[in-house]
Each structure stands twice: as C-alpha cells, then as structure tokens.
Tab-separated table of C-alpha atoms and ligand atoms in Angstrom:
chain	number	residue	atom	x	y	z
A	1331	UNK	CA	89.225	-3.292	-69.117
A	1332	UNK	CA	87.345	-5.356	-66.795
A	1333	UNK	CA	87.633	-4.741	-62.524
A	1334	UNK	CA	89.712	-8.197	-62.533
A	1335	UNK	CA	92.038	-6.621	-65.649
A	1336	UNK	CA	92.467	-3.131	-63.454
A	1337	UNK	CA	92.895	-4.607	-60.509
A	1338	UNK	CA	96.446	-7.173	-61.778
A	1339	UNK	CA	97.413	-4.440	-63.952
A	1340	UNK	CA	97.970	-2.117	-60.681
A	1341	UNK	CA	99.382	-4.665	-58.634
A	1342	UNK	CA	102.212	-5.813	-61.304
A	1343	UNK	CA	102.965	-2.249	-61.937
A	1344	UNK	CA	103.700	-1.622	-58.190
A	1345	UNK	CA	104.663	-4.993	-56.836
A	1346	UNK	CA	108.125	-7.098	-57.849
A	1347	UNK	CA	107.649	-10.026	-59.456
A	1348	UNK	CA	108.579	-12.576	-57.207
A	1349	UNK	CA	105.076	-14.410	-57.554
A	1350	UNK	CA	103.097	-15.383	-60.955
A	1351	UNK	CA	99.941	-15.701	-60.117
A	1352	UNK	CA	96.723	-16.993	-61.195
A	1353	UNK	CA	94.669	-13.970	-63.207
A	1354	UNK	CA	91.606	-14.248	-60.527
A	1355	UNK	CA	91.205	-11.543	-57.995
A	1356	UNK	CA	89.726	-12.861	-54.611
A	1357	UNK	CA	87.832	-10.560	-51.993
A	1358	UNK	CA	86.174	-12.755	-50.212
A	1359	UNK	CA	86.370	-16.221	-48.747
A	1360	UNK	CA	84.603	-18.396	-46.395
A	1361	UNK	CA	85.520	-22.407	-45.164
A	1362	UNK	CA	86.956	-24.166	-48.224
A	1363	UNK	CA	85.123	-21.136	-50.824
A	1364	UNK	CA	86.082	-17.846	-52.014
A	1365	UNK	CA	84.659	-14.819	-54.488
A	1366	UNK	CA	86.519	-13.010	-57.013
A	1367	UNK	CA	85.988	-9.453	-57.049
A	1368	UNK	CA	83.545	-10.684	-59.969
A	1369	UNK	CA	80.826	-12.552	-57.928
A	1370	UNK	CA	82.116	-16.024	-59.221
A	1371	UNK	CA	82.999	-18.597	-56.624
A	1372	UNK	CA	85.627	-21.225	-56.464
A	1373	UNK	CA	86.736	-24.052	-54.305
A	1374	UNK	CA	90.187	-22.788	-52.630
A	1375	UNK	CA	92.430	-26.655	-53.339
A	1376	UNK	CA	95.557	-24.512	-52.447
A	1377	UNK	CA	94.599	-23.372	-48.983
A	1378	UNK	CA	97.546	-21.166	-48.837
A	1379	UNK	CA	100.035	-23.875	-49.102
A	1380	UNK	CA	98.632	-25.639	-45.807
A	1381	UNK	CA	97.861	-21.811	-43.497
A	1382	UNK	CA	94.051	-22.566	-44.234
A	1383	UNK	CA	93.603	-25.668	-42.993
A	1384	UNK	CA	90.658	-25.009	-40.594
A	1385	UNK	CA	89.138	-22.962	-43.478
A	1386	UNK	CA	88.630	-19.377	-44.584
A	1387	UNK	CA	87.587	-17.192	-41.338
A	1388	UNK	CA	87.233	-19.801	-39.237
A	1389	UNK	CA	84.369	-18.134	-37.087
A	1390	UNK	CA	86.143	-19.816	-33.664
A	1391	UNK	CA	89.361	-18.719	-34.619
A	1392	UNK	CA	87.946	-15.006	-36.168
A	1393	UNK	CA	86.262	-14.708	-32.486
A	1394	UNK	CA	89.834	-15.016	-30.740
A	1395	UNK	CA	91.500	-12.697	-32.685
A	1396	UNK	CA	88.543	-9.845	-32.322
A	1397	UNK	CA	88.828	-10.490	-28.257
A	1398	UNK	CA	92.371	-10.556	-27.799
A	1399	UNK	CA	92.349	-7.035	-30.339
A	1400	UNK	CA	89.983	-5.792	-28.373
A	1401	UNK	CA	92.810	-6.283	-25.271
A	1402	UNK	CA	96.503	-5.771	-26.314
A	1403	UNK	CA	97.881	-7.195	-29.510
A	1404	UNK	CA	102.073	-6.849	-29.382
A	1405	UNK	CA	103.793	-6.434	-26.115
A	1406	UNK	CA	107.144	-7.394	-27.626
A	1407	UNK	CA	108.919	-10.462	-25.391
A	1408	UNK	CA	110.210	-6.987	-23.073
A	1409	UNK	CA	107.233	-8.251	-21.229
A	1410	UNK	CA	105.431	-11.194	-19.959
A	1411	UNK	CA	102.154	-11.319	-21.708
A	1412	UNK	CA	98.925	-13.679	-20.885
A	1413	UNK	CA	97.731	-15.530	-23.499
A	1414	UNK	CA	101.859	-17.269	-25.403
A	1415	UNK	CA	102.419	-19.798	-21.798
A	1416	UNK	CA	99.186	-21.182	-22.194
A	1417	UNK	CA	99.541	-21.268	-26.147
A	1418	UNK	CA	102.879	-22.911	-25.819
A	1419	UNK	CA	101.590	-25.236	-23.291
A	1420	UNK	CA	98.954	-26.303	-25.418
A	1421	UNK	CA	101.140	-27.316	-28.643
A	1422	UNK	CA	103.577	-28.564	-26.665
A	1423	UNK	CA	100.875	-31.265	-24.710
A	1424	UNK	CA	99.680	-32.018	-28.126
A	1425	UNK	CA	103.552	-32.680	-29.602
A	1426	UNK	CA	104.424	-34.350	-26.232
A	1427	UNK	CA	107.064	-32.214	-26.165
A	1428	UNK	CA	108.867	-30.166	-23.558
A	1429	UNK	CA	109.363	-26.474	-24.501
A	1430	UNK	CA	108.737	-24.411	-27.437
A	1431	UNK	CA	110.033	-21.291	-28.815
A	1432	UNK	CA	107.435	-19.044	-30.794
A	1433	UNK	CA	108.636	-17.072	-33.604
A	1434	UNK	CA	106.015	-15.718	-36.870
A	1435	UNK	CA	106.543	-17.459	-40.151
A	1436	UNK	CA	108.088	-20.786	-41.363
A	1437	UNK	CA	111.544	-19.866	-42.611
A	1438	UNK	CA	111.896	-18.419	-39.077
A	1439	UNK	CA	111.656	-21.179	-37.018
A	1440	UNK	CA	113.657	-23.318	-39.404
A	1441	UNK	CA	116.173	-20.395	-38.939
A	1442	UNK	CA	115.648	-21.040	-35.494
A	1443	UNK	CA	116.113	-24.815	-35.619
A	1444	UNK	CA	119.392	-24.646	-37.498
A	1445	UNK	CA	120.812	-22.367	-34.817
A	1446	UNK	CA	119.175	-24.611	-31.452
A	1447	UNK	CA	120.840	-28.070	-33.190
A	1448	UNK	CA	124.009	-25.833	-33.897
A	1449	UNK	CA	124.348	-24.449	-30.378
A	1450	UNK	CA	123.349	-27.683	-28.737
A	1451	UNK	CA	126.112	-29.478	-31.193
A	1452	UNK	CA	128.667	-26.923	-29.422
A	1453	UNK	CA	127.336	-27.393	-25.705
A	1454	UNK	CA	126.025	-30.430	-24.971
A	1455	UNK	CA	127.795	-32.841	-28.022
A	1456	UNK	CA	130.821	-31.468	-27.758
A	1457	UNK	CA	131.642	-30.619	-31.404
A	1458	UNK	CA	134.698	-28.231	-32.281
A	1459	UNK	CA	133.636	-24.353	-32.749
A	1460	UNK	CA	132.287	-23.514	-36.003
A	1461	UNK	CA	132.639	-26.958	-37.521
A	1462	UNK	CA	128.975	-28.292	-36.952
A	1463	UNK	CA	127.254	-29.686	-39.709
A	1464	UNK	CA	123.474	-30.210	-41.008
A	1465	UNK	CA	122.230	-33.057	-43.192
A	1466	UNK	CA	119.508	-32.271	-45.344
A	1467	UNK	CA	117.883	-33.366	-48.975
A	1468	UNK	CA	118.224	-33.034	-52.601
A	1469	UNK	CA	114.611	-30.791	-53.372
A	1470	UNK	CA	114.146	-29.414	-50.022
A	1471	UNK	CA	111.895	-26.907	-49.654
A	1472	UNK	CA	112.484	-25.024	-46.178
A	1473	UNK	CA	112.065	-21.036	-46.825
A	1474	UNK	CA	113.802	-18.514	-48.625
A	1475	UNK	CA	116.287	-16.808	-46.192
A	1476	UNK	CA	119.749	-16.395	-47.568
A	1477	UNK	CA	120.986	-19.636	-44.631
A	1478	UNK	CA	118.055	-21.881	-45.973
A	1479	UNK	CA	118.498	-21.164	-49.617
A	1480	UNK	CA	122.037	-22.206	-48.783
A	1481	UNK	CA	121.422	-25.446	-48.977
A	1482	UNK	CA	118.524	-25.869	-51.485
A	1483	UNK	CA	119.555	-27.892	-54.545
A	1484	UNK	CA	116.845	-25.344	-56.652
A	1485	UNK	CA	119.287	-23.347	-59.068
A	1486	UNK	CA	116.463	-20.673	-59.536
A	1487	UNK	CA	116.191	-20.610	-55.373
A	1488	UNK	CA	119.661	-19.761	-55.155
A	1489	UNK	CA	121.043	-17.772	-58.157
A	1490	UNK	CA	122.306	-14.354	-57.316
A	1491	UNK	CA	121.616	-14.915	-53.891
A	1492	UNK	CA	125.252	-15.914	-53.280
A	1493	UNK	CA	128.029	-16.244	-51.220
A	1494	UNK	CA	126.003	-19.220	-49.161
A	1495	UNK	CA	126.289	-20.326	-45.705
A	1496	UNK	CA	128.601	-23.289	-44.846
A	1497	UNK	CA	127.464	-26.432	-42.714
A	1498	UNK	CA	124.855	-28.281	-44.844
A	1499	UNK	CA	125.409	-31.684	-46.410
A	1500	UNK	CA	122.554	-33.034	-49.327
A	1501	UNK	CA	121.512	-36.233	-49.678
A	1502	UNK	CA	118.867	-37.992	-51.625
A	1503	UNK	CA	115.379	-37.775	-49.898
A	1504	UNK	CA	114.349	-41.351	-48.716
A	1505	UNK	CA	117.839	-42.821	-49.276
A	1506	UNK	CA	118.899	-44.045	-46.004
A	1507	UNK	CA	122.404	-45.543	-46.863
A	1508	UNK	CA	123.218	-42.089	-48.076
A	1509	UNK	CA	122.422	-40.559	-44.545
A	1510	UNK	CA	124.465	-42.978	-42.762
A	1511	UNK	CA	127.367	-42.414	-44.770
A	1512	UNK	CA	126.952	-38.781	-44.470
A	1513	UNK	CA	126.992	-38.506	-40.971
A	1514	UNK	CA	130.367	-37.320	-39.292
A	1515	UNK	CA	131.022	-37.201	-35.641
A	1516	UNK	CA	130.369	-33.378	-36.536
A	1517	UNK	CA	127.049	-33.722	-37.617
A	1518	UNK	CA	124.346	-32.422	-35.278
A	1519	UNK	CA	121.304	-32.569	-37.322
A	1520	UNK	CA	119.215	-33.744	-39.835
A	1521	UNK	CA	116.645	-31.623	-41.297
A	1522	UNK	CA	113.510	-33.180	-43.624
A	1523	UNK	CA	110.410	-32.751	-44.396
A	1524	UNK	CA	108.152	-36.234	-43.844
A	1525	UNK	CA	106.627	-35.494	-47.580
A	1526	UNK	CA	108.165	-33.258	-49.402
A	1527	UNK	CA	105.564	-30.714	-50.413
A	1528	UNK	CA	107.133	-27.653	-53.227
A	1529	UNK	CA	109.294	-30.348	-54.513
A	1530	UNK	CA	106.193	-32.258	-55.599
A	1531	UNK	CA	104.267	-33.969	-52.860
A	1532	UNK	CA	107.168	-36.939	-52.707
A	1533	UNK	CA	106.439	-39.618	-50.379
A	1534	UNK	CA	109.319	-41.383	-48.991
A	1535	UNK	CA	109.588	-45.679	-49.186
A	1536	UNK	CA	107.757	-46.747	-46.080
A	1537	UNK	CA	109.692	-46.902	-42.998
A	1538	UNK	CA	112.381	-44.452	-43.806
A	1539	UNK	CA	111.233	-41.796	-40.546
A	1540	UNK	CA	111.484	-44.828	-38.636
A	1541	UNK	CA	115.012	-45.500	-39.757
A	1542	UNK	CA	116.459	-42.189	-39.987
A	1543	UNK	CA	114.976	-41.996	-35.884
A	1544	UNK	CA	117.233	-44.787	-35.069
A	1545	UNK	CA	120.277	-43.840	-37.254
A	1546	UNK	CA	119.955	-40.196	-35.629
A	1547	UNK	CA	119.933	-41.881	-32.254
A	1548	UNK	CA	122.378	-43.979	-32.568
A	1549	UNK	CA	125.130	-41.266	-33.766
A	1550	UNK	CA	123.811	-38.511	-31.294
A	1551	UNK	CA	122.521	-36.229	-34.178
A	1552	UNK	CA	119.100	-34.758	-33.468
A	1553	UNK	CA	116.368	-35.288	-35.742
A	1554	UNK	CA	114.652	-32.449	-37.043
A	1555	UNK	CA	111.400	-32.370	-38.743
A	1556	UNK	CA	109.744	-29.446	-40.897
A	1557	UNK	CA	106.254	-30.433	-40.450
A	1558	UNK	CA	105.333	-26.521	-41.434
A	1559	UNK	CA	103.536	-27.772	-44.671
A	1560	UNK	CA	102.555	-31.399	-43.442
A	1561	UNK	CA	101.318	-31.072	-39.970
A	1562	UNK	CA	98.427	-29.640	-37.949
A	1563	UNK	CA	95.829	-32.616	-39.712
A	1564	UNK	CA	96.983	-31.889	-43.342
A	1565	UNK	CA	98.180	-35.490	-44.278
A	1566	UNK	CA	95.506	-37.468	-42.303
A	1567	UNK	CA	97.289	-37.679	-39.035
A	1568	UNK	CA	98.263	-34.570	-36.497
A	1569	UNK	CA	101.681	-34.710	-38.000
A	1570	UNK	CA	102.976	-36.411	-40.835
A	1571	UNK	CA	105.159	-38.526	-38.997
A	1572	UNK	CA	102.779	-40.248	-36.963
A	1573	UNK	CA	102.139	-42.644	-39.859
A	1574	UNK	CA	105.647	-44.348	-39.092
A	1575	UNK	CA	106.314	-46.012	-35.732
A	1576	UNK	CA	109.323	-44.522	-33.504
A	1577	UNK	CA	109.619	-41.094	-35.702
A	1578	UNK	CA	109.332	-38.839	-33.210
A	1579	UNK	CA	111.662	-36.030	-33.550
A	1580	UNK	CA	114.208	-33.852	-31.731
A	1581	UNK	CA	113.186	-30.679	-32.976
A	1582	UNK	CA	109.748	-30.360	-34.360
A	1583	UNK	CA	109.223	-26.802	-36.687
A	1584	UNK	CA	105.356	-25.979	-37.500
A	1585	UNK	CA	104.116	-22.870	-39.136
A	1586	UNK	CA	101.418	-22.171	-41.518
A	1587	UNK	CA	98.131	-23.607	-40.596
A	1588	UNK	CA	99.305	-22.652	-36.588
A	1589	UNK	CA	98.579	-19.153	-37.766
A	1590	UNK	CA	94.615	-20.577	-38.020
A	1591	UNK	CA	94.347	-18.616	-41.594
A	1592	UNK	CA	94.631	-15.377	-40.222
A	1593	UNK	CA	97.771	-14.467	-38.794
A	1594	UNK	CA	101.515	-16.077	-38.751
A	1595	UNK	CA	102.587	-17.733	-36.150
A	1596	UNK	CA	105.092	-20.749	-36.364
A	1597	UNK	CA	107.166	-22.385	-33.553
A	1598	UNK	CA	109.980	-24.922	-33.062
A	1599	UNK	CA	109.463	-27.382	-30.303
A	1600	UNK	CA	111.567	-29.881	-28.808
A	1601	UNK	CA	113.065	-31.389	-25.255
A	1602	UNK	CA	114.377	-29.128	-22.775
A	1603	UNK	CA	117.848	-30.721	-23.778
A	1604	UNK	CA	118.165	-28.790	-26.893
A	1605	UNK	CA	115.918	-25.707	-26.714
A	1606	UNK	CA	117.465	-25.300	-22.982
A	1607	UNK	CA	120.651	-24.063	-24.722
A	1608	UNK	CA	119.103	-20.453	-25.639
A	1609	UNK	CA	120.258	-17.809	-23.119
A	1610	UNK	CA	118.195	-14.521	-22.733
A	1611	UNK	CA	119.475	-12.526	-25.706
A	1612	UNK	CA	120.481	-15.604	-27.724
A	1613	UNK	CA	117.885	-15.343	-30.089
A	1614	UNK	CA	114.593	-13.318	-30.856
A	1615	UNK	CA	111.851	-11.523	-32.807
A	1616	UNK	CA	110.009	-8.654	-31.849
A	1617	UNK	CA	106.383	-10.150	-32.978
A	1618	UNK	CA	107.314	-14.178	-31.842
A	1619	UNK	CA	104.887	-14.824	-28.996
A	1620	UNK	CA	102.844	-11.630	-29.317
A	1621	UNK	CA	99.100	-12.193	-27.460
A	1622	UNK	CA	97.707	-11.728	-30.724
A	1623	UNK	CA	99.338	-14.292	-32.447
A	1624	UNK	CA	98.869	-16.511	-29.613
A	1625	UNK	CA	95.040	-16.565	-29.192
A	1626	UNK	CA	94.653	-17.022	-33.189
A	1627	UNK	CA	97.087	-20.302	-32.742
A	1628	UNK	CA	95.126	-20.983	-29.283
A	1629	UNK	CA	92.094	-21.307	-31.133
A	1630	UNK	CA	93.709	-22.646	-34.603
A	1631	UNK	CA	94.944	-25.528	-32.483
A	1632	UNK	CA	91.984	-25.906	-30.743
A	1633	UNK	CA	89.902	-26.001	-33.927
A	1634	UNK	CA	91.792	-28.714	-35.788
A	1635	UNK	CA	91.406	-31.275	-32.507
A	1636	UNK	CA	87.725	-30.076	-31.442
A	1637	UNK	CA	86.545	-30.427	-35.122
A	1638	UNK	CA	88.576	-34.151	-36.172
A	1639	UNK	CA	90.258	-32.265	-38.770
A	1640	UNK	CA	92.828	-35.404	-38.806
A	1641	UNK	CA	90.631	-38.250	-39.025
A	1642	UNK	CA	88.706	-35.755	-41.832
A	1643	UNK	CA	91.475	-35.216	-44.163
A	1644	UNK	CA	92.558	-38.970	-44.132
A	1645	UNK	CA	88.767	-39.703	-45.045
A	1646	UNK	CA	87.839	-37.191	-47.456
A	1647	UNK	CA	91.383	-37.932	-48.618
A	1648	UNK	CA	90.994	-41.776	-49.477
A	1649	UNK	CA	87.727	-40.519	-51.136
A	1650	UNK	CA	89.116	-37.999	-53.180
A	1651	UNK	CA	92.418	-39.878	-54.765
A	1652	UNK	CA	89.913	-43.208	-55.275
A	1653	UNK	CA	87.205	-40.646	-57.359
A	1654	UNK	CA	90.538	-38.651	-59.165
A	1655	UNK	CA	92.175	-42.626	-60.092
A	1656	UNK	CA	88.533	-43.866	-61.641
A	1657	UNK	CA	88.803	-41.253	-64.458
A	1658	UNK	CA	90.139	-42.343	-67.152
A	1659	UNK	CA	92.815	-39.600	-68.713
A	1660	UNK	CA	95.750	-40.278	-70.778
A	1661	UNK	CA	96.952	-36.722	-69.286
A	1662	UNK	CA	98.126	-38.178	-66.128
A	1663	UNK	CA	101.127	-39.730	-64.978
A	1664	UNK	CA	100.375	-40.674	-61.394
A	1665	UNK	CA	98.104	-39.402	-58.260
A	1666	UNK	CA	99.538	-39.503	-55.036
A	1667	UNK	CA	99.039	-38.372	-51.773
A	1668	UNK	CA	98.386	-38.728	-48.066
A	1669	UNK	CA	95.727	-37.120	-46.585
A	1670	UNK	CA	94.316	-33.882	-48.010
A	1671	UNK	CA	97.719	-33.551	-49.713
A	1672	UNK	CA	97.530	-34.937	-52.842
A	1673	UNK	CA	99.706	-34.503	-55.942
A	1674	UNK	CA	97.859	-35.123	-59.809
A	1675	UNK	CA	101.196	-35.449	-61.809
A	1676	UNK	CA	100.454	-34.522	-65.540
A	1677	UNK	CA	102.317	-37.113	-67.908
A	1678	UNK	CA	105.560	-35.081	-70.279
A	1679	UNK	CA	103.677	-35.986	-73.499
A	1680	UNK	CA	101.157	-33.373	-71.942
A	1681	UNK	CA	102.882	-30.451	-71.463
A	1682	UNK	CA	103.339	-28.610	-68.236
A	1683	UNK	CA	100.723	-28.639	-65.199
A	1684	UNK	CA	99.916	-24.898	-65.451
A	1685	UNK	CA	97.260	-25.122	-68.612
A	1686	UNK	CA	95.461	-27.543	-66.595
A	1687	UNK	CA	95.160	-25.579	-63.644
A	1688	UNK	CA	94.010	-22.594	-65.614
A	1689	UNK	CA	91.395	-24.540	-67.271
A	1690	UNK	CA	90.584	-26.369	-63.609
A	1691	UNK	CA	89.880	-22.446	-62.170
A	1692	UNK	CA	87.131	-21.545	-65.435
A	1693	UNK	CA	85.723	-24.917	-63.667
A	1694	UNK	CA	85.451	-23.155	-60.495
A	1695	UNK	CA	88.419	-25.192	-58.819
A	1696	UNK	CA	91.760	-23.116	-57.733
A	1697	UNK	CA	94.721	-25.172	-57.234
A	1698	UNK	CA	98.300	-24.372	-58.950
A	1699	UNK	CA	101.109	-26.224	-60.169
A	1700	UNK	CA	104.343	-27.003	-58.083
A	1701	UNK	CA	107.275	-27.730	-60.487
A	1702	UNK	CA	105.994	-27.558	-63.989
A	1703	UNK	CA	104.057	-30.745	-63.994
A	1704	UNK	CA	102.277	-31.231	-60.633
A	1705	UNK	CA	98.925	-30.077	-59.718
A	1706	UNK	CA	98.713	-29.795	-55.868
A	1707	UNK	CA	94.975	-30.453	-54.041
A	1708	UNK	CA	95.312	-29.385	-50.818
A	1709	UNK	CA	91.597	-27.848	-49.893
A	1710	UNK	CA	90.905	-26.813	-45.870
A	1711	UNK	CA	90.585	-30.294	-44.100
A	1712	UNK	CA	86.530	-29.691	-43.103
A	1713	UNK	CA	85.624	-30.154	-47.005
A	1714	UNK	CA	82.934	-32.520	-47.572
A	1715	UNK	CA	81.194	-34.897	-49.970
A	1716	UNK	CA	79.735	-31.893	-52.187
A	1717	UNK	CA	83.388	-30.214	-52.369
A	1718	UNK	CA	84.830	-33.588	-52.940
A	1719	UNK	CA	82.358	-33.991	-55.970
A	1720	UNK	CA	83.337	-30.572	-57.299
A	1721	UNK	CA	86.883	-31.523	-57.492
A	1722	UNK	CA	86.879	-34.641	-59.168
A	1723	UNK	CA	84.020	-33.289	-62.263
A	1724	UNK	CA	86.114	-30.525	-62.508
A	1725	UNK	CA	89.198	-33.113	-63.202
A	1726	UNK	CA	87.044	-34.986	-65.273
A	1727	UNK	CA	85.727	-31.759	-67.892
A	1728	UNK	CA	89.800	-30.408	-67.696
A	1729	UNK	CA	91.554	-33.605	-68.215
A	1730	UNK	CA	89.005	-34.072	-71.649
B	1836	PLP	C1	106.042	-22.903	-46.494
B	1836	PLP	C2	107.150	-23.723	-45.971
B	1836	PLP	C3	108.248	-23.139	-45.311
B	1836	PLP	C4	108.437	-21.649	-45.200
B	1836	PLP	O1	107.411	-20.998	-44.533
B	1836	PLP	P1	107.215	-19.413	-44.721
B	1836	PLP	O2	106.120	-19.081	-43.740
B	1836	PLP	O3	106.811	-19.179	-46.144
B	1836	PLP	O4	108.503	-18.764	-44.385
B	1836	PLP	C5	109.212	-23.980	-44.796
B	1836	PLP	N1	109.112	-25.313	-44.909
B	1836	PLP	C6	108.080	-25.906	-45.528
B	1836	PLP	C7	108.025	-27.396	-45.614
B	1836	PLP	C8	107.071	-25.137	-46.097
B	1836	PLP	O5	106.063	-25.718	-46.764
C-alpha cells in the first residue's frame, strides 16, 4: 500500500465520516500550490471554501502569528488584551461600521447574529417576547449548529438532527415579492447570503440587495448579510454586496478568509443600535477575540487591501470564466461566477460533477463538487496568468 493509501486508511478508521474527501494527502502548501505527501503538486481551486484567500502561509500573515505566539496567545475576554480593539477597529473602518463582536468560526457569528436581531427585535422594535421571527432562503447555507440547520431546506442537513428551533420563515432566494409578503410586524431580520455559495454559486437577478435594503428599511427589519464565504475580495469587490447600490447591511457576519488561512476568526459587525443590545454576560466564547486570533486577522485584513486582492480576483476572474466559456464541451451546462468564485455546472446528460473533479486533480487542479453537479473554482485571489492557464488546460484535457 502506497504512503497516500496508509495514510486515508488510518484516518477513516479513526475519524467519523462526516467528510468524503478527495483520495490526495496534502503536507505542504504555499500561495495558491500545495504537495501531497507524494511530491506531486497541485493548484489549490478550493481554497478552503474562501479561509485561503490571501494564499497558503501567507508570509505577512505567518509573521503575525509567530510574534504575537511569541507574546500571549488566549487571555480569555476575563481580560482586556492588546492586539482585538485595534483588530476590531480595523474591520470595522473598512465595513464602515460601528462595533463588532469577535467570535472564532462562521456558524458562530451567524449564531451570534440571530440572537443580536432577536434581542434588538425585543428592545428596541418592540416585538412581543418569544415571538420574533427570521426570514431566510430556500438553499441556504449558514453552518451546521442545531439553530442554523433549523432552518436549512437541505433534508440531509437536517435529518436526525431534530426537534428544530422555531422563528425562521423560507423564501425563494432572489424572489423579492416573496420577502415582502413574508414579512410580519414580528419579523426582525432577514438573513442571506449575496451569492449563494454550497447551494451552487447562485447569483441573484440584478438589483435584488438593493431592493431587499429598501423593503428591510421600510418595515424596520434589519438586514443581515452572511458575507463569510463571499467577502474579504473573493467575488471581485471587498464584499459581495458592493456590486449593488444602497445594500449595505444591518448586521454584517464574516468568517473564513478573516482567519488569514491560519487560524479562525469570524465576527459580526453592525451599528451600535443593534450590537449595543448585548449586556456583559449576554453572550460569549472563551477563544472570540483572543490576541492570537486577532493579529492573524490584523494582518489577514491588512493583506487583502495592501496586496489589491479585490481588484485581482475581479481581473483574474473575467479572465478565467472568458478562457473556461471558449472551450468547446458538450459536458457543460453553464459557467458562472463573480469574481474568483466561479461555478462550472456539468450538464445531467453527464453525470454528476465529482468524476470530473477527480479527473481535474490527476491534471494537477484540486477543486470539488458542491451539489452533485457543480464544480466550484475558487483559487487564493493573488493567482496569476500562469495559474489561470493551468486551470483552463486542465478543463480543456478533463472535459475531452
Ligand atoms: C462556511 C460558511 C458558514 C459556516 O462557517 P464555519 O466556519 O464552517 O462554521 C456560514 N455561512 C457561509 C455562507 C459559509 O460559506
């Protein structure tokens, strides 16, 4: 049995099989490349599901974590540390936003979201106790807690994981008429995601944000956006709803790619108005805010403005979806995308997704399949014309 063969065969013995993953073994990785424990490289198109946008061991952001280790890592929120004010002050000027709350992965702070639009429905809208409601949409994807799964519309994400918590309402994702008519005068939020990523990289008709803004406005419900997947650069702008005029949220919830590849660290931010309504002992985790965490998404942050990460993803991704649409393949069904997230939907007649992707990693190209017949590209946001190049022959020899 080969290294690679030794090496799954212990992990699926010991682990639970809540992942199926790829049969390659990495041990290394570096920018937009890694090694399998074999010597043979590959171009990472997954990037963690969005946590690697700056890269594998970003050397900036591998510096800051070494200095602030080499300090204090966890002081627990017990104690006023150095480094999470001036973290927090820093996402917050680039969200123009007014306060943050720092907590360590992404179904976290969407926990954390659900329970700042709840308690602000209670205090400051004036909604009856323990009737406030959440609007959110068919093929979600917002974590995997027990609350969240609550209101996916996933069978497989929810079964056995019963009884569910009340308060969400579904409606289709970019159907406006449906929000309107699902808002109540209980209804304190509404929770999206600008493109929905796991479901399929779905891009909603043009102008919905925009009009989901003013309906949320107008009714006094707070808009909530999970940018966790789409923001920090990914989709060619900071955040994902920058491409829409007048979309700026309530309650903005970032994760992954804050964490700078190395270490989680998401946070919800939003106006003094609604994240004023936490008390001391409201709400907490004993890692949210730690001075570790906060230098890596000091210098994560810092790394995706210094380096144009932005204005590079919407580049390299106009490049990439113009090379993927010039080859001819009767294997796919549609390419679409924004940015560096970019979805190559493989047509019925051609089976599932997954063959392809297995074929695209012999190629040297590692991306996988979200819902049977997608193939995400999602590389780190600094890849260039060589990587771009790798990509596309790789499409053209696996789509043959
Ligand atoms: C990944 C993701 C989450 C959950 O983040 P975790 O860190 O895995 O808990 C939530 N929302 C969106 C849109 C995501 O892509």
């Amino acid at each position: 049995m080969s290294h690679t063969g030794e090496i799954i065969a212990l992990t699926e013995k010991w682990s639970a099989r809540n992942y199926q993953p790829l049969p390659v073994v990495i041990s290394r990785g570096e920018g937009a490349w890694v090694w399998d424990v074999e010597g043979n490289r590959y171009l990472d198109c997954l990037s963690a599901y969005s946590a690697l946008n700056q890269g594998h061991r970003h050397p900036r952001i591998l510096q800051a974590l070494l200095e602030q280790a080499a300090k204090i890592t966890v002081t627990s929120r017990a104690f006023h540390n150095e480094t999470m004010g001036a973290m927090l002050a820093k996402l917050c000027g680039l969200c123009e936003m007014e306060m943050a709350l720092p907590m360590n992965t992404g179904a976290e702070a969407v926990e954390t979201a659900v329970k700042a639009a709840r308690k602000w429905g209670y205090q400051i809208k004036g909604v009856p106790a323990d009737q406030a409601e959440i609007i959110v949409c068919r093929d979600n994807f917002h974590g995997r807690t027990t609350t969240i799964v609550s209101f996916s519309s996933e069978s497989q994400y929810r079964e056995g994981f019963g009884p569910f918590t009340p308060g969400f309402k579904l409606v289709d994702f970019g159907d406006i008429g449906q929000l309107e008519r699902a808002i109540t005068p209980n209804t304190v939020g509404f929770l999206v995601e600008p493109i929905q990523g796991e479901a399929g990289i779905l891009i909603p008709p043009e102008g919905y944000l925009s009009k989901a803004r003013e309906l949320c406005s107008k009714n006094r419900v707070l808009l909530m956006l999970d940018e966790i997947q789409t923001g920090l650069g990914r989709t060619g702008r900071l955040f994902a709803y920058q491409h829409e005029k007048n979309a700026k949220p309530d309650l903005l919830i970032i994760g992954k790619a804050l964490g700078g590849g190395v270490y989680p660290v998401s946070a919800v931010v939003g106006s003094r108005e609604v994240l004023g309504v936490f008390r001391p002992g409201d709400h907490g985790s004993t890692f949210g805010g730690n001075p570790l965490g906060a230098a890596v998404a000091m210098a994560a942050l810092d790394v995706i403005i210094d380096e144009e990460l932005s204005r590079k993803s919407a580049e390299s991704g106009r490049t990439l979806m113009e090379m993927l649409s010039a080859i001819p393949s009767k294997h796919v069904h549609e390419i679409r995308g924004r940015g560096l997230m970019i979805a190559v939907e493989i047509a019925k007649s051609s089976g599932p997704a997954r063959p392809f992707c297995e074929r695209l990693m012999k190629l040297g190209v590692l991306a996988k399949e979200t819902h049977h017949q997608t193939i995400r590209l999602a590389p780190p946001l600094s890849v260039g014309r060589v990587e771009l190049d790798l990509i596309a022959n790789a499409f053209r020899e696996a789509l043959r």
